CSV table of C-alpha atoms and ligand atoms in Angstrom, one decimal:
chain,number,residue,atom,x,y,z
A,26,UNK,CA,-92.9,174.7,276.8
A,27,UNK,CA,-92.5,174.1,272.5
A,28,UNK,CA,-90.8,175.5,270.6
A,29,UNK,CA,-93.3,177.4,268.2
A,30,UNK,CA,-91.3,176.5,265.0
A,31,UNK,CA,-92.8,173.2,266.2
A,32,UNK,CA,-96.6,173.8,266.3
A,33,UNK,CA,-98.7,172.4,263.4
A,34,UNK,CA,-100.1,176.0,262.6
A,35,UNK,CA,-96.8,177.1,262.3
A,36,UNK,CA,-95.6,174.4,260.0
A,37,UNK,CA,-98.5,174.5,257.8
A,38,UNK,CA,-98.5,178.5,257.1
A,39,UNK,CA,-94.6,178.0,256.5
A,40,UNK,CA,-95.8,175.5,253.4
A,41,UNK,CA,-98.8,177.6,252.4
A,42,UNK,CA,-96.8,180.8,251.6
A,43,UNK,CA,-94.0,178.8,250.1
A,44,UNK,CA,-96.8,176.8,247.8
A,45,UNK,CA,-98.8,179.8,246.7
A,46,UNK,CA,-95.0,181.5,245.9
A,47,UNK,CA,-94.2,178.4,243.9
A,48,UNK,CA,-97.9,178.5,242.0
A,49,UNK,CA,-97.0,182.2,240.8
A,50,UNK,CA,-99.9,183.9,242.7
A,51,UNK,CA,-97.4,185.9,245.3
A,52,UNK,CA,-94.6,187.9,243.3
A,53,UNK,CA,-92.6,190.0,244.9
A,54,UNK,CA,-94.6,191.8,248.5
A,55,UNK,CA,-98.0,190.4,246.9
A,56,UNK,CA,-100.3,188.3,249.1
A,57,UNK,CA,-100.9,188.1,252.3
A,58,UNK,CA,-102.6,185.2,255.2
A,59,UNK,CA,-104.3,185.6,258.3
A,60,UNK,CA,-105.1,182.6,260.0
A,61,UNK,CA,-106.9,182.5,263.7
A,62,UNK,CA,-105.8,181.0,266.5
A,63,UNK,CA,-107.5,180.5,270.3
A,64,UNK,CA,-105.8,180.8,272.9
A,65,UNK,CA,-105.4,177.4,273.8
A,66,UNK,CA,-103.7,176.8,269.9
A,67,UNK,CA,-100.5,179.2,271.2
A,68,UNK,CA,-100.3,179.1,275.0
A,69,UNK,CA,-98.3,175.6,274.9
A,70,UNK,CA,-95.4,177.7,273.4
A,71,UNK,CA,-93.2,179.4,275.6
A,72,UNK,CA,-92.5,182.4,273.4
A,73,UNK,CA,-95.7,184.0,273.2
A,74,UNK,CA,-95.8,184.5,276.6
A,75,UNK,CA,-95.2,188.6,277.2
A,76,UNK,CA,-96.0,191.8,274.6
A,77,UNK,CA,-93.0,192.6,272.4
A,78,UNK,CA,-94.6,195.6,271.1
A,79,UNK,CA,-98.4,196.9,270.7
A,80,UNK,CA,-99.1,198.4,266.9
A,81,UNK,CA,-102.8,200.1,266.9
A,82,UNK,CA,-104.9,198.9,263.7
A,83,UNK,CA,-106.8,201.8,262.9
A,84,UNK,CA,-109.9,200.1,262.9
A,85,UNK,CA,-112.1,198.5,265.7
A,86,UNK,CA,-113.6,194.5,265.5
A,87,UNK,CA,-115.3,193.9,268.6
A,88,UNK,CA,-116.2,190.8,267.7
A,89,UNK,CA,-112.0,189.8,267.4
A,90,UNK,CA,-111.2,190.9,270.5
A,91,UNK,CA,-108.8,188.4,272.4
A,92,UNK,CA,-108.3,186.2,269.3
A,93,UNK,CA,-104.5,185.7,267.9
A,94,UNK,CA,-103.5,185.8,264.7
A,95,UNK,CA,-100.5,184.2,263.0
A,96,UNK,CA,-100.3,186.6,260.0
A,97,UNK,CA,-98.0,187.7,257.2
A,98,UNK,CA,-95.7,190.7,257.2
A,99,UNK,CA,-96.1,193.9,255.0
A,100,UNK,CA,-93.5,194.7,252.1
A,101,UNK,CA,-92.4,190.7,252.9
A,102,UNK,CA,-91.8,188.2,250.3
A,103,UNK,CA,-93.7,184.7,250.6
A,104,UNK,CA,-90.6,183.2,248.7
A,105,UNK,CA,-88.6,184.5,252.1
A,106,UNK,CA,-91.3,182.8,254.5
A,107,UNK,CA,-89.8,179.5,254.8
A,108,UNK,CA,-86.2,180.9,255.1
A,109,UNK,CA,-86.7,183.5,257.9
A,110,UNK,CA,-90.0,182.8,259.2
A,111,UNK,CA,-90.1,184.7,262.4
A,112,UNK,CA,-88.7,188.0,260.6
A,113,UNK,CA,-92.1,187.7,257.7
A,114,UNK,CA,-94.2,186.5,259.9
A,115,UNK,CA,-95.9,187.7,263.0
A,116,UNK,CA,-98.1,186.7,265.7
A,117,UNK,CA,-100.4,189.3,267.4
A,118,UNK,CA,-103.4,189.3,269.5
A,119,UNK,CA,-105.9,191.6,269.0
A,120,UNK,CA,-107.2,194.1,272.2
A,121,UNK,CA,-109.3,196.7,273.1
A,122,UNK,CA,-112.3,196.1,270.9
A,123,UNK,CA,-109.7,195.5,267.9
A,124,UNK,CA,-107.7,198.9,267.4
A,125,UNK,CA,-104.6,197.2,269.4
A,126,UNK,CA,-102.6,194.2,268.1
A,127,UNK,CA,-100.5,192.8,270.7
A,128,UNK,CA,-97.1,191.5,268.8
A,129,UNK,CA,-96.0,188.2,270.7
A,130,UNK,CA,-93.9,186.6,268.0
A,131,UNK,CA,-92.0,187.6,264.9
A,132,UNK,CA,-91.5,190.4,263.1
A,133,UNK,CA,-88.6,190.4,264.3
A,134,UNK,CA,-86.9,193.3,261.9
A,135,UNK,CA,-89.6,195.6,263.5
A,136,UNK,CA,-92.1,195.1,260.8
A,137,UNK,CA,-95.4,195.0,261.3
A,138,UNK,CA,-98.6,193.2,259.7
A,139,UNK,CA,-100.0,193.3,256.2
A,140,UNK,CA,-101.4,196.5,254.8
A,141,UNK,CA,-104.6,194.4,254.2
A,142,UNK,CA,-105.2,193.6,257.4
A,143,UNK,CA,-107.9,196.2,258.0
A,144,UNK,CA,-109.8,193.6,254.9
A,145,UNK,CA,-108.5,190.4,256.4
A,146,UNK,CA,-110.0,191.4,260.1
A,147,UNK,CA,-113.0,192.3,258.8
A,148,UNK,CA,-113.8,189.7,256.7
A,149,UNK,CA,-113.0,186.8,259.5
A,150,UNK,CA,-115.3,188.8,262.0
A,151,UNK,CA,-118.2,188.6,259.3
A,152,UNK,CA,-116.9,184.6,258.0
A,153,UNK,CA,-116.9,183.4,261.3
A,154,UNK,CA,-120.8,184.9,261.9
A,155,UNK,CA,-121.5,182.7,258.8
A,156,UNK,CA,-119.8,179.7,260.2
A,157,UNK,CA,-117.9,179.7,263.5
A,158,UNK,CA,-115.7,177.1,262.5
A,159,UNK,CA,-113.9,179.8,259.8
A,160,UNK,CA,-110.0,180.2,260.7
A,161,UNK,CA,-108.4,181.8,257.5
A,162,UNK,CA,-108.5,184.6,255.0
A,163,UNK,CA,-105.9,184.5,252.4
A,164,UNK,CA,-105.4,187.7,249.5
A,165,UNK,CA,-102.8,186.5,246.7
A,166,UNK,CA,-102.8,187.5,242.8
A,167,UNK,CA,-103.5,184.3,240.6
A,168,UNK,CA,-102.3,185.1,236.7
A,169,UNK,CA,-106.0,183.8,235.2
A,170,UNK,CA,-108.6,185.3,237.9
A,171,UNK,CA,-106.5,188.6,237.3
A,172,UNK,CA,-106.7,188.8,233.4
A,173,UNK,CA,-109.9,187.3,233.6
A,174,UNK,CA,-111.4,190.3,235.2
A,175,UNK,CA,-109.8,192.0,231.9
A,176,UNK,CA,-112.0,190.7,229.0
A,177,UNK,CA,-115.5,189.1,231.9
A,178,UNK,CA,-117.9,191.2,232.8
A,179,UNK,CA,-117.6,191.8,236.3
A,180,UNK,CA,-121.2,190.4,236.8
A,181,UNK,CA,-120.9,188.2,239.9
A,182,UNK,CA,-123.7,185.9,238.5
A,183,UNK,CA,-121.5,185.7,235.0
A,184,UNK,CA,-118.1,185.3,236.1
A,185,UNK,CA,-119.3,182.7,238.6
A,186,UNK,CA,-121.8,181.0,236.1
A,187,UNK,CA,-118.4,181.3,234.0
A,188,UNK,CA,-116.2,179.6,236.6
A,189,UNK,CA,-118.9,177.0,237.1
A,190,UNK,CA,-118.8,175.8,233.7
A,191,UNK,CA,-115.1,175.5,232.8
A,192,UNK,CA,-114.6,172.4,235.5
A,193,UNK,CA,-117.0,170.2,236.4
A,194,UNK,CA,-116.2,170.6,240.1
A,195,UNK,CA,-116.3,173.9,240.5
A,196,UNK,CA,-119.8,174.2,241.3
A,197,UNK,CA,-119.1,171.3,244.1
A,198,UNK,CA,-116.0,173.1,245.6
A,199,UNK,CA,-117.7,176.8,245.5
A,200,UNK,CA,-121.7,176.6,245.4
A,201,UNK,CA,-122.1,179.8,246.8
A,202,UNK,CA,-119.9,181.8,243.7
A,203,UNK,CA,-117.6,184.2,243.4
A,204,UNK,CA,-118.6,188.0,244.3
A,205,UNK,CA,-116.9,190.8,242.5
A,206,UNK,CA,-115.3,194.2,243.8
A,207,UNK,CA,-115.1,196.6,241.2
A,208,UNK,CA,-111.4,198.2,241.3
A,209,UNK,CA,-110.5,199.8,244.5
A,210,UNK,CA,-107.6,201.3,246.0
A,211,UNK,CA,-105.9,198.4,247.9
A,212,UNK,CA,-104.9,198.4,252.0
A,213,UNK,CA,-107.5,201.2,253.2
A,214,UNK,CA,-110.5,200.3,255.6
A,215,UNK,CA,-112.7,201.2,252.9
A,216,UNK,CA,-111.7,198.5,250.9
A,217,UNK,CA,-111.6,196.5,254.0
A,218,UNK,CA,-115.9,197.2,254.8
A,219,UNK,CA,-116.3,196.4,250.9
A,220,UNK,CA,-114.7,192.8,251.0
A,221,UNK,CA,-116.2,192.0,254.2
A,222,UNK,CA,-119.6,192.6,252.9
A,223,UNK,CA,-118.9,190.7,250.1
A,224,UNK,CA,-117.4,187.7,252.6
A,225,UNK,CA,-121.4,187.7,253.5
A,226,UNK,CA,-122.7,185.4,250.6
A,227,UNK,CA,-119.5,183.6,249.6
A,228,UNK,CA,-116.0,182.9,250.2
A,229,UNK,CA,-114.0,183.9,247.3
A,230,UNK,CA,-114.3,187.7,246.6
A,231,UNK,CA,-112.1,188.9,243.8
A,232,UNK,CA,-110.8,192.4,243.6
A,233,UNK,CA,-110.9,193.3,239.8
A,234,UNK,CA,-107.4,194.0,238.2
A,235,UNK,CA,-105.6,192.9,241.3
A,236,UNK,CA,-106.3,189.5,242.8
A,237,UNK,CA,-108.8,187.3,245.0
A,238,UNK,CA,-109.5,186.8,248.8
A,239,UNK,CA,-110.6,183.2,250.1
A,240,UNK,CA,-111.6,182.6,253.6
A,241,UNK,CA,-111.8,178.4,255.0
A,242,UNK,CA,-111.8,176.7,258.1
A,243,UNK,CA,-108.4,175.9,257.5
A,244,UNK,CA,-105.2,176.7,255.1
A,245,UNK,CA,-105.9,174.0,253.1
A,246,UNK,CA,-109.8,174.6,252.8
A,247,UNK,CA,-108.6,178.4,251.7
A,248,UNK,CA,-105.8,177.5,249.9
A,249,UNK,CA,-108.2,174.6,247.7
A,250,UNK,CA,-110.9,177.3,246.9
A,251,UNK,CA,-108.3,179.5,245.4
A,252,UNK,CA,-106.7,176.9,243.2
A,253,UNK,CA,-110.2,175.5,242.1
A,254,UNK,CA,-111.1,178.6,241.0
A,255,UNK,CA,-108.1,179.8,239.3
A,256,UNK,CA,-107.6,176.6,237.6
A,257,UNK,CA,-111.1,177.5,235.7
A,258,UNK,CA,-109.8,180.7,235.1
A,259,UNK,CA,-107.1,179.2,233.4
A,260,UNK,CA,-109.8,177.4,231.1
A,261,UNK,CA,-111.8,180.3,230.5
A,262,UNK,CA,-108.0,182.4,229.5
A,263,UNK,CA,-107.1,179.4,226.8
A,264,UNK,CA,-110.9,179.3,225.7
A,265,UNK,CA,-112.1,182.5,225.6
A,266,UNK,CA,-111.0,183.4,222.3
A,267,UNK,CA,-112.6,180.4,220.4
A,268,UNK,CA,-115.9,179.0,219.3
A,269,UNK,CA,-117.8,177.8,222.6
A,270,UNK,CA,-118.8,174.4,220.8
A,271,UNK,CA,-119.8,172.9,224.2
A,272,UNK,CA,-120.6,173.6,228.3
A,273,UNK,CA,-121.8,172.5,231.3
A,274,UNK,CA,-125.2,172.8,230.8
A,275,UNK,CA,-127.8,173.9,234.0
A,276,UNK,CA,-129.3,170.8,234.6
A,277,UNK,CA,-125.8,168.9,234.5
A,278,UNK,CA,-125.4,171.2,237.4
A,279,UNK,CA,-128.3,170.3,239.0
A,280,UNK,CA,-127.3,166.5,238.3
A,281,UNK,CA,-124.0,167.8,240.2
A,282,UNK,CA,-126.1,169.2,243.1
A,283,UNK,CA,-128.0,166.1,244.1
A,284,UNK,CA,-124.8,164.1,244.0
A,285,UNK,CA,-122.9,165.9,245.9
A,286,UNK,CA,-125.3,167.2,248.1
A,287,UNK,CA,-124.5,170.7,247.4
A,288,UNK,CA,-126.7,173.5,246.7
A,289,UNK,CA,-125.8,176.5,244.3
A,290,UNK,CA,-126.5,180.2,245.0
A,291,UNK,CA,-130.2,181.0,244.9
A,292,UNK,CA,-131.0,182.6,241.9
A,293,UNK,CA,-127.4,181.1,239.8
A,294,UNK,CA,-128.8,178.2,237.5
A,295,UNK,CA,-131.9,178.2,235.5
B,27,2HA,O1,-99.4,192.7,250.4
B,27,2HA,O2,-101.0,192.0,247.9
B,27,2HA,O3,-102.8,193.9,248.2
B,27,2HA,C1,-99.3,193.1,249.1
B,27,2HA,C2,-100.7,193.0,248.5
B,27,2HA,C3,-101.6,194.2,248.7
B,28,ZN,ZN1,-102.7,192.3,246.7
């Protein structure tokens, strides 16, 4: 048997918090990751062998049940992940149609998951319906996206046309846009149903006047959606204020279609 401090996922959710701390989007308790594992990912480490303790959701996902997650603590600091990783982090497996989460790893202070789980477990049950291949759904609070849903319209064809048009790649990296939750009181299952619906059409969902979710195969596919589309936020924040003397124009973005072999949101360009 591993160790589990060993296995890849481990190592690579250890650097993910610890990245998104050092890029400002996780002060404090904020942000969370949930990223899904089979069976045959965990059963190679000896420590995940017998139920430390069973925590009940409060909601049921049929669709999850049997699947483990390796997910991020509530009221825990990412900056602490990489220092005590088995006290911020957990690893559970869901049972009983979802409304039990089996805790085999971590949490070790007798914490439990993120108050956003109810959002993260709903939104992987409908991401992987879009594409089976989907393993994570990340919530954090990037500075730009966050003011930017101060001064945008919360439009989801603006603010993505928006996004589009302050890097050239951003169109390539998210063709199907950014949807847009009206403000919302965080860590309920209501909020939970609302971001999942949204997860239907596109993988970044931002939750005005708090932060963003992004779902990806993998940490890295999450992680890179966020940053893309923060780093145009950041455009738009220094720009907004002055003369627009030039864009991205729609055709541009259709040039940027047929090279990258990437179609944009039905509907989005002219
Ligand atoms: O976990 O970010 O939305 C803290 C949060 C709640
Ligand atoms: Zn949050």
């Amino acid at each position: 048997m591993k160790d589990i401090m060993t296995a890849p996922f481990m190592v690579e959710m250890i650097r993910t918090c610890t990245n998104m701390y050092a890029h400002g989007w996780d002060e404090r308790n904020g942000g969370n990751i949930s990223l899904m594992l089979e069976e045959s990912d965990v059963r190679e480490y000896g420590d995940v062998n017998r139920v430390l303790r069973t925590i009940p959701t409060g909601f049921s996902a049929p669709t999850l049940d049997g699947k483990y997650f390796l997910v991020t603590g509530t009221g825990k600091y990412f900056k602490n992940v990489q220092y005590a990783p088995d006290v911020n982090l957990g690893l559970v497996k869901l049972t009983d149609g979802g409304t039990n989460a089996q805790l085999l790893w971590g949490f070790t202070d007798g914490g439990k998951f993120t108050s956003e789980f109810p959002a993260h477990m709903m939104s992987h049950a409908v991401r992987i319906s879009v594409n089976p291949a989907n393993r994570v759904v990340m919530h954090c609070h990037p500075t730009n996206l966050l003011a930017m849903t101060y001064v945008h319209t919360l439009d989801e064809k603006a603010f993505t046309r928006t996004l589009w048009q302050m890097c050239t790649e951003c169109i390539v990296v998210f063709p199907d846009g950014v949807n847009v939750l009206p403000w919302m009181l965080c860590g309920t299952n209501e909020i939970g149903e609302a971001t999942a619906d949204k997860m239907k059409t596109a993988r970044l969902v931002v939750w005005a006047q708090h932060g963003l979710y992004g779902a990806g195969v993998d940490l890295d596919e999450a992680f890179g959606l966020i940053e893309t589309a923060e780093k145009a936020a950041e455009i738009y924040m220094k720009i907004a204020h002055l003369p627009l003397v030039n864009t991205i124009t729609d055709d541009q973005m259709h040039l940027l279609e047929g090279r990258f072999g990437v179609k944009a949101r039905e509907g989005y360009l002219s």
